[in-house]
Amino acid sequence: MSNFLFPGGLGKALVLSMDDGPVQDRRLIELLGRHGVRGTFHLSSGCLGRPDHIDPEEVASLYAGHEVSTHSVSHPYLDSLSRTAIAAEVGNDRAALSQLLGRDVRGHAYPFGAHNATVIEVLGELGIAYARTADQTRDFRLPADLLAWNPSCHHSAAGELAEMFLDLPDQHPALFFIYGHSWELDSEEPTNSWAYMEALLQRLGGRSDIWYATAIEVADYVRAIRAVQPARVKNGPA
């Protein structure tokens, strides 16, 4: 294959990656369903059941059709912990979430975006398939390192990039990877409100030329393609 596209021969993919598991995820998931967009939700199992977080018993039903991924048990700065503590935070979170879902959880998002070489190494040893940072690329390249996967932008900046993404030609794979937190949408700021998010999803959702994927689906696809074309797809186009 001289070039590759996403499943279905699509040149564009959209991933919405949201953290923490707050009660506002309930409202966001309703919006996603209305506009045909799927999400990846990174949960800290030690925070579930708190007044401002979803309950453990609703994880499987609420996130059905979406991806659930790890975010550590207690949401610490992982780069400040020992190797043993890092492994416990991520490994125990993975085990707890997998039990709630009845299937293996394989991805991760770094709390506060904090990571270093040691954290990445430990996650690799745990068999984590990908780990998302909070470092914005403001472009649509595929990840160079799946364990240090930089998103395109925070959701508050996605409106600026949406038209650029939609106008891209379909000859090369372009990934719009948006991250954020549903609780932020309560702020009702111009680019950080429920009205803003609904308008963004209306613009990006329901299209036949976009693969509405979860992060683990894109990670698995990219890894499979790189096994065939390691040199050509190390980085996607800007």
mmCIF file of C-alpha atoms in Angstrom:
data_model
loop_
_atom_site.group_PDB
_atom_site.id
_atom_site.type_symbol
_atom_site.label_atom_id
_atom_site.label_comp_id
_atom_site.label_asym_id
_atom_site.label_seq_id
_atom_site.Cartn_x
_atom_site.Cartn_y
_atom_site.Cartn_z
ATOM 1 C CA MET A 1 0.000 0.000 0.000
ATOM 2 C CA SER A 2 1.527 3.293 -1.085
ATOM 3 C CA ASN A 3 -0.944 5.243 1.044
ATOM 4 C CA PHE A 4 -3.510 4.199 3.596
ATOM 5 C CA LEU A 5 -6.823 5.574 4.714
ATOM 6 C CA PHE A 6 -9.016 4.867 7.709
ATOM 7 C CA PRO A 7 -11.629 2.076 7.696
ATOM 8 C CA GLY A 8 -14.188 2.456 4.949
ATOM 9 C CA GLY A 9 -11.679 4.337 2.809
ATOM 10 C CA LEU A 10 -12.176 7.503 4.863
ATOM 11 C CA GLY A 11 -9.483 10.167 5.040
ATOM 12 C CA LYS A 12 -10.648 11.796 8.264
ATOM 13 C CA ALA A 13 -11.121 10.515 11.815
ATOM 14 C CA LEU A 14 -12.472 12.270 14.904
ATOM 15 C CA VAL A 15 -11.688 11.294 18.505
ATOM 16 C CA LEU A 16 -13.245 13.075 21.483
ATOM 17 C CA SER A 17 -11.284 12.280 24.650
ATOM 18 C CA MET A 18 -12.786 13.421 27.960
ATOM 19 C CA ASP A 19 -11.403 13.017 31.471
ATOM 20 C CA ASP A 20 -12.430 12.446 35.088
ATOM 21 C CA GLY A 21 -15.917 10.904 34.902
ATOM 22 C CA PRO A 22 -17.900 13.857 36.321
ATOM 23 C CA VAL A 23 -21.697 13.814 36.443
ATOM 24 C CA GLN A 24 -21.695 16.152 33.425
ATOM 25 C CA ASP A 25 -20.676 13.151 31.291
ATOM 26 C CA ARG A 26 -24.330 12.119 31.355
ATOM 27 C CA ARG A 27 -25.343 15.268 29.504
ATOM 28 C CA LEU A 28 -22.384 15.063 27.127
ATOM 29 C CA ILE A 29 -23.194 11.486 26.159
ATOM 30 C CA GLU A 30 -26.733 12.559 25.278
ATOM 31 C CA LEU A 31 -25.240 15.189 22.939
ATOM 32 C CA LEU A 32 -22.853 12.697 21.390
ATOM 33 C CA GLY A 33 -25.684 10.309 20.636
ATOM 34 C CA ARG A 34 -27.731 13.096 19.074
ATOM 35 C CA HIS A 35 -24.923 13.914 16.627
ATOM 36 C CA GLY A 36 -23.508 10.448 15.959
ATOM 37 C CA VAL A 37 -20.152 11.035 17.665
ATOM 38 C CA ARG A 38 -18.411 8.544 19.930
ATOM 39 C CA GLY A 39 -16.179 9.366 22.881
ATOM 40 C CA THR A 40 -13.280 8.031 24.912
ATOM 41 C CA PHE A 41 -13.768 8.616 28.628
ATOM 42 C CA HIS A 42 -10.828 8.395 31.040
ATOM 43 C CA LEU A 43 -11.970 7.524 34.570
ATOM 44 C CA SER A 44 -10.270 7.521 37.960
ATOM 45 C CA SER A 45 -11.864 4.600 39.769
ATOM 46 C CA GLY A 46 -11.057 6.026 43.203
ATOM 47 C CA CYS A 47 -13.205 9.084 42.452
ATOM 48 C CA LEU A 48 -16.302 7.220 41.268
ATOM 49 C CA GLY A 49 -19.283 7.570 43.573
ATOM 50 C CA ARG A 50 -18.357 11.005 44.861
ATOM 51 C CA PRO A 51 -21.156 13.600 44.718
ATOM 52 C CA ASP A 52 -19.664 15.266 41.628
ATOM 53 C CA HIS A 53 -18.721 12.006 39.839
ATOM 54 C CA ILE A 54 -20.712 9.216 38.269
ATOM 55 C CA ASP A 55 -21.464 6.076 40.256
ATOM 56 C CA PRO A 56 -19.515 2.856 39.677
ATOM 57 C CA GLU A 57 -22.771 0.994 38.975
ATOM 58 C CA GLU A 58 -23.585 3.185 35.968
ATOM 59 C CA VAL A 59 -20.209 2.942 34.196
ATOM 60 C CA ALA A 60 -21.149 0.015 31.956
ATOM 61 C CA SER A 61 -24.536 1.396 30.909
ATOM 62 C CA LEU A 62 -23.633 5.084 30.641
ATOM 63 C CA TYR A 63 -20.575 4.544 28.470
ATOM 64 C CA ALA A 64 -22.026 1.772 26.312
ATOM 65 C CA GLY A 65 -20.918 2.361 22.731
ATOM 66 C CA HIS A 66 -18.009 4.528 23.869
ATOM 67 C CA GLU A 67 -14.540 3.712 25.210
ATOM 68 C CA VAL A 68 -13.616 3.709 28.885
ATOM 69 C CA SER A 69 -9.931 4.188 29.619
ATOM 70 C CA THR A 70 -7.720 4.625 32.678
ATOM 71 C CA HIS A 71 -6.859 7.921 34.349
ATOM 72 C CA SER A 72 -5.183 6.441 37.482
ATOM 73 C CA VAL A 73 -6.938 5.537 40.741
ATOM 74 C CA SER A 74 -6.546 8.847 42.596
ATOM 75 C CA HIS A 75 -5.566 11.326 39.836
ATOM 76 C CA PRO A 76 -2.012 12.171 41.021
ATOM 77 C CA TYR A 77 0.915 13.679 39.150
ATOM 78 C CA LEU A 78 2.344 10.380 37.949
ATOM 79 C CA ASP A 79 5.735 11.926 37.188
ATOM 80 C CA SER A 80 6.210 12.564 40.931
ATOM 81 C CA LEU A 81 5.703 8.922 41.939
ATOM 82 C CA SER A 82 7.974 5.889 42.219
ATOM 83 C CA ARG A 83 7.792 3.139 39.616
ATOM 84 C CA THR A 84 5.877 0.955 42.065
ATOM 85 C CA ALA A 85 3.350 3.687 42.804
ATOM 86 C CA ILE A 86 2.876 4.468 39.100
ATOM 87 C CA ALA A 87 2.210 0.816 38.374
ATOM 88 C CA ALA A 88 -0.290 0.624 41.236
ATOM 89 C CA GLU A 89 -2.154 3.785 40.229
ATOM 90 C CA VAL A 90 -2.588 2.726 36.613
ATOM 91 C CA GLY A 91 -2.732 -1.042 37.040
ATOM 92 C CA ASN A 92 -5.318 -0.955 39.831
ATOM 93 C CA ASP A 93 -7.416 1.579 37.935
ATOM 94 C CA ARG A 94 -7.322 -0.660 34.897
ATOM 95 C CA ALA A 95 -8.362 -3.693 36.951
ATOM 96 C CA ALA A 96 -11.239 -1.845 38.644
ATOM 97 C CA LEU A 97 -12.608 -0.383 35.409
ATOM 98 C CA SER A 98 -12.225 -3.683 33.551
ATOM 99 C CA GLN A 99 -14.250 -5.402 36.260
ATOM 100 C CA LEU A 100 -17.010 -2.789 36.052
ATOM 101 C CA LEU A 101 -17.183 -3.157 32.273
ATOM 102 C CA GLY A 102 -16.617 -6.877 31.966
ATOM 103 C CA ARG A 103 -13.865 -6.325 29.394
ATOM 104 C CA ASP A 104 -10.245 -5.239 29.335
ATOM 105 C CA VAL A 105 -9.427 -1.538 29.506
ATOM 106 C CA ARG A 106 -6.290 -0.754 27.509
ATOM 107 C CA GLY A 107 -5.798 3.019 27.174
ATOM 108 C CA HIS A 108 -4.794 5.871 29.457
ATOM 109 C CA ALA A 109 -4.813 9.664 29.803
ATOM 110 C CA TYR A 110 -2.187 11.282 32.028
ATOM 111 C CA PRO A 111 -3.722 13.216 34.943
ATOM 112 C CA PHE A 112 -2.781 16.886 34.466
ATOM 113 C CA GLY A 113 -0.931 15.693 31.353
ATOM 114 C CA ALA A 114 2.046 14.880 33.624
ATOM 115 C CA HIS A 115 4.427 12.224 32.342
ATOM 116 C CA ASN A 116 8.117 11.517 31.845
ATOM 117 C CA ALA A 117 10.310 8.727 30.492
ATOM 118 C CA THR A 118 9.829 6.614 33.614
ATOM 119 C CA VAL A 119 6.042 6.887 33.489
ATOM 120 C CA ILE A 120 6.016 5.957 29.801
ATOM 121 C CA GLU A 121 8.274 2.977 30.462
ATOM 122 C CA VAL A 122 6.070 1.690 33.293
ATOM 123 C CA LEU A 123 2.917 2.019 31.203
ATOM 124 C CA GLY A 124 4.590 0.080 28.427
ATOM 125 C CA GLU A 125 5.470 -2.675 30.899
ATOM 126 C CA LEU A 126 1.829 -2.774 32.017
ATOM 127 C CA GLY A 127 0.707 -3.335 28.441
ATOM 128 C CA ILE A 128 -1.114 -0.023 28.094
ATOM 129 C CA ALA A 129 -1.844 0.441 24.388
ATOM 130 C CA TYR A 130 -1.792 4.253 24.295
ATOM 131 C CA ALA A 131 -1.552 7.229 26.649
ATOM 132 C CA ARG A 132 -2.827 10.724 25.881
ATOM 133 C CA THR A 133 -1.024 13.864 26.996
ATOM 134 C CA ALA A 134 -2.372 17.424 27.269
ATOM 135 C CA ASP A 135 0.171 18.911 24.834
ATOM 136 C CA GLN A 136 -1.740 20.420 21.936
ATOM 137 C CA THR A 137 -0.341 20.005 18.411
ATOM 138 C CA ARG A 138 -3.022 22.164 16.767
ATOM 139 C CA ASP A 139 -2.796 19.959 13.707
ATOM 140 C CA PHE A 140 -4.093 16.603 12.488
ATOM 141 C CA ARG A 141 -1.029 14.378 12.473
ATOM 142 C CA LEU A 142 -1.079 10.799 13.626
ATOM 143 C CA PRO A 143 0.862 10.137 16.845
ATOM 144 C CA ALA A 144 4.592 9.555 16.620
ATOM 145 C CA ASP A 145 4.516 7.737 19.991
ATOM 146 C CA LEU A 146 1.287 6.105 21.133
ATOM 147 C CA LEU A 147 2.397 6.325 24.789
ATOM 148 C CA ALA A 148 2.953 10.074 24.444
ATOM 149 C CA TRP A 149 -0.010 10.850 22.206
ATOM 150 C CA ASN A 150 -0.472 14.592 21.848
ATOM 151 C CA PRO A 151 -4.028 15.677 20.989
ATOM 152 C CA SER A 152 -4.903 18.249 18.366
ATOM 153 C CA CYS A 153 -6.387 20.650 20.911
ATOM 154 C CA HIS A 154 -8.524 21.239 23.984
ATOM 155 C CA HIS A 155 -12.229 21.340 23.186
ATOM 156 C CA SER A 156 -12.305 25.122 23.735
ATOM 157 C CA ALA A 157 -9.992 25.542 20.720
ATOM 158 C CA ALA A 158 -11.700 22.974 18.508
ATOM 159 C CA GLY A 159 -14.014 25.496 16.903
ATOM 160 C CA GLU A 160 -11.028 27.300 15.415
ATOM 161 C CA LEU A 161 -9.699 24.111 13.824
ATOM 162 C CA ALA A 162 -12.963 22.483 12.742
ATOM 163 C CA GLU A 163 -13.263 24.189 9.373
ATOM 164 C CA MET A 164 -9.608 23.550 8.583
ATOM 165 C CA PHE A 165 -10.150 19.866 9.360
ATOM 166 C CA LEU A 166 -13.305 19.595 7.272
ATOM 167 C CA ASP A 167 -11.640 21.304 4.312
ATOM 168 C CA LEU A 168 -8.717 18.867 4.187
ATOM 169 C CA PRO A 169 -8.532 16.602 1.138
ATOM 170 C CA ASP A 170 -9.216 12.925 1.726
ATOM 171 C CA GLN A 171 -6.052 11.567 0.090
ATOM 172 C CA HIS A 172 -4.180 11.226 3.404
ATOM 173 C CA PRO A 173 -5.285 10.283 6.921
ATOM 174 C CA ALA A 174 -6.068 13.256 9.136
ATOM 175 C CA LEU A 175 -6.984 12.815 12.801
ATOM 176 C CA PHE A 176 -8.814 15.510 14.768
ATOM 177 C CA PHE A 177 -8.103 14.502 18.382
ATOM 178 C CA ILE A 178 -9.985 16.722 20.850
ATOM 179 C CA TYR A 179 -9.566 16.442 24.618
ATOM 180 C CA GLY A 180 -11.197 18.129 27.595
ATOM 181 C CA HIS A 181 -13.599 17.715 30.510
ATOM 182 C CA SER A 182 -17.378 17.841 30.442
ATOM 183 C CA TRP A 183 -17.457 19.674 33.791
ATOM 184 C CA GLU A 184 -15.747 22.637 32.132
ATOM 185 C CA LEU A 185 -18.809 23.196 29.958
ATOM 186 C CA ASP A 186 -20.736 24.486 32.971
ATOM 187 C CA SER A 187 -18.617 27.648 32.832
ATOM 188 C CA GLU A 188 -20.781 29.011 29.995
ATOM 189 C CA GLU A 189 -17.861 30.884 28.466
ATOM 190 C CA PRO A 190 -18.070 31.617 24.718
ATOM 191 C CA THR A 191 -15.819 28.699 23.729
ATOM 192 C CA ASN A 192 -16.426 26.541 26.780
ATOM 193 C CA SER A 193 -20.162 26.024 27.231
ATOM 194 C CA TRP A 194 -22.855 23.494 26.453
ATOM 195 C CA ALA A 195 -24.126 25.642 23.599
ATOM 196 C CA TYR A 196 -20.616 25.800 22.161
ATOM 197 C CA MET A 197 -20.179 22.029 22.439
ATOM 198 C CA GLU A 198 -23.516 21.322 20.797
ATOM 199 C CA ALA A 199 -22.665 23.652 17.909
ATOM 200 C CA LEU A 200 -19.268 21.956 17.538
ATOM 201 C CA LEU A 201 -20.814 18.485 17.489
ATOM 202 C CA GLN A 202 -23.459 19.607 15.032
ATOM 203 C CA ARG A 203 -20.727 20.874 12.701
ATOM 204 C CA LEU A 204 -18.512 17.804 12.994
ATOM 205 C CA GLY A 205 -21.088 15.070 13.537
ATOM 206 C CA GLY A 206 -23.307 13.084 11.216
ATOM 207 C CA ARG A 207 -20.976 13.145 8.213
ATOM 208 C CA SER A 208 -20.254 10.274 5.847
ATOM 209 C CA ASP A 209 -16.618 11.313 5.309
ATOM 210 C CA ILE A 210 -15.475 11.023 8.961
ATOM 211 C CA TRP A 211 -14.657 7.923 11.001
ATOM 212 C CA TYR A 212 -16.133 8.541 14.466
ATOM 213 C CA ALA A 213 -13.667 6.471 16.407
ATOM 214 C CA THR A 214 -12.474 5.852 19.920
ATOM 215 C CA ALA A 215 -8.840 6.356 20.824
ATOM 216 C CA ILE A 216 -8.192 2.621 21.186
ATOM 217 C CA GLU A 217 -9.634 1.970 17.726
ATOM 218 C CA VAL A 218 -7.313 4.539 16.169
ATOM 219 C CA ALA A 219 -4.343 3.248 18.186
ATOM 220 C CA ASP A 220 -4.954 -0.327 17.065
ATOM 221 C CA TYR A 221 -5.423 0.743 13.463
ATOM 222 C CA VAL A 222 -2.295 2.890 13.393
ATOM 223 C CA ARG A 223 -0.257 0.113 15.009
ATOM 224 C CA ALA A 224 -1.505 -2.403 12.426
ATOM 225 C CA ILE A 225 -0.722 -0.096 9.514
ATOM 226 C CA ARG A 226 2.738 0.671 10.859
ATOM 227 C CA ALA A 227 3.492 -3.028 10.985
ATOM 228 C CA VAL A 228 3.018 -2.999 7.211
ATOM 229 C CA GLN A 229 4.386 0.470 6.416
ATOM 230 C CA PRO A 230 6.608 1.530 9.339
ATOM 231 C CA ALA A 231 8.471 4.243 7.442
ATOM 232 C CA ARG A 232 5.596 5.854 5.558
ATOM 233 C CA VAL A 233 3.171 6.317 8.442
ATOM 234 C CA LYS A 234 5.487 7.247 11.311
ATOM 235 C CA ASN A 235 3.879 10.677 11.109
ATOM 236 C CA GLY A 236 0.734 11.676 9.293
ATOM 237 C CA PRO A 237 0.319 14.939 7.390
ATOM 238 C CA ALA A 238 -0.073 18.226 9.210
#
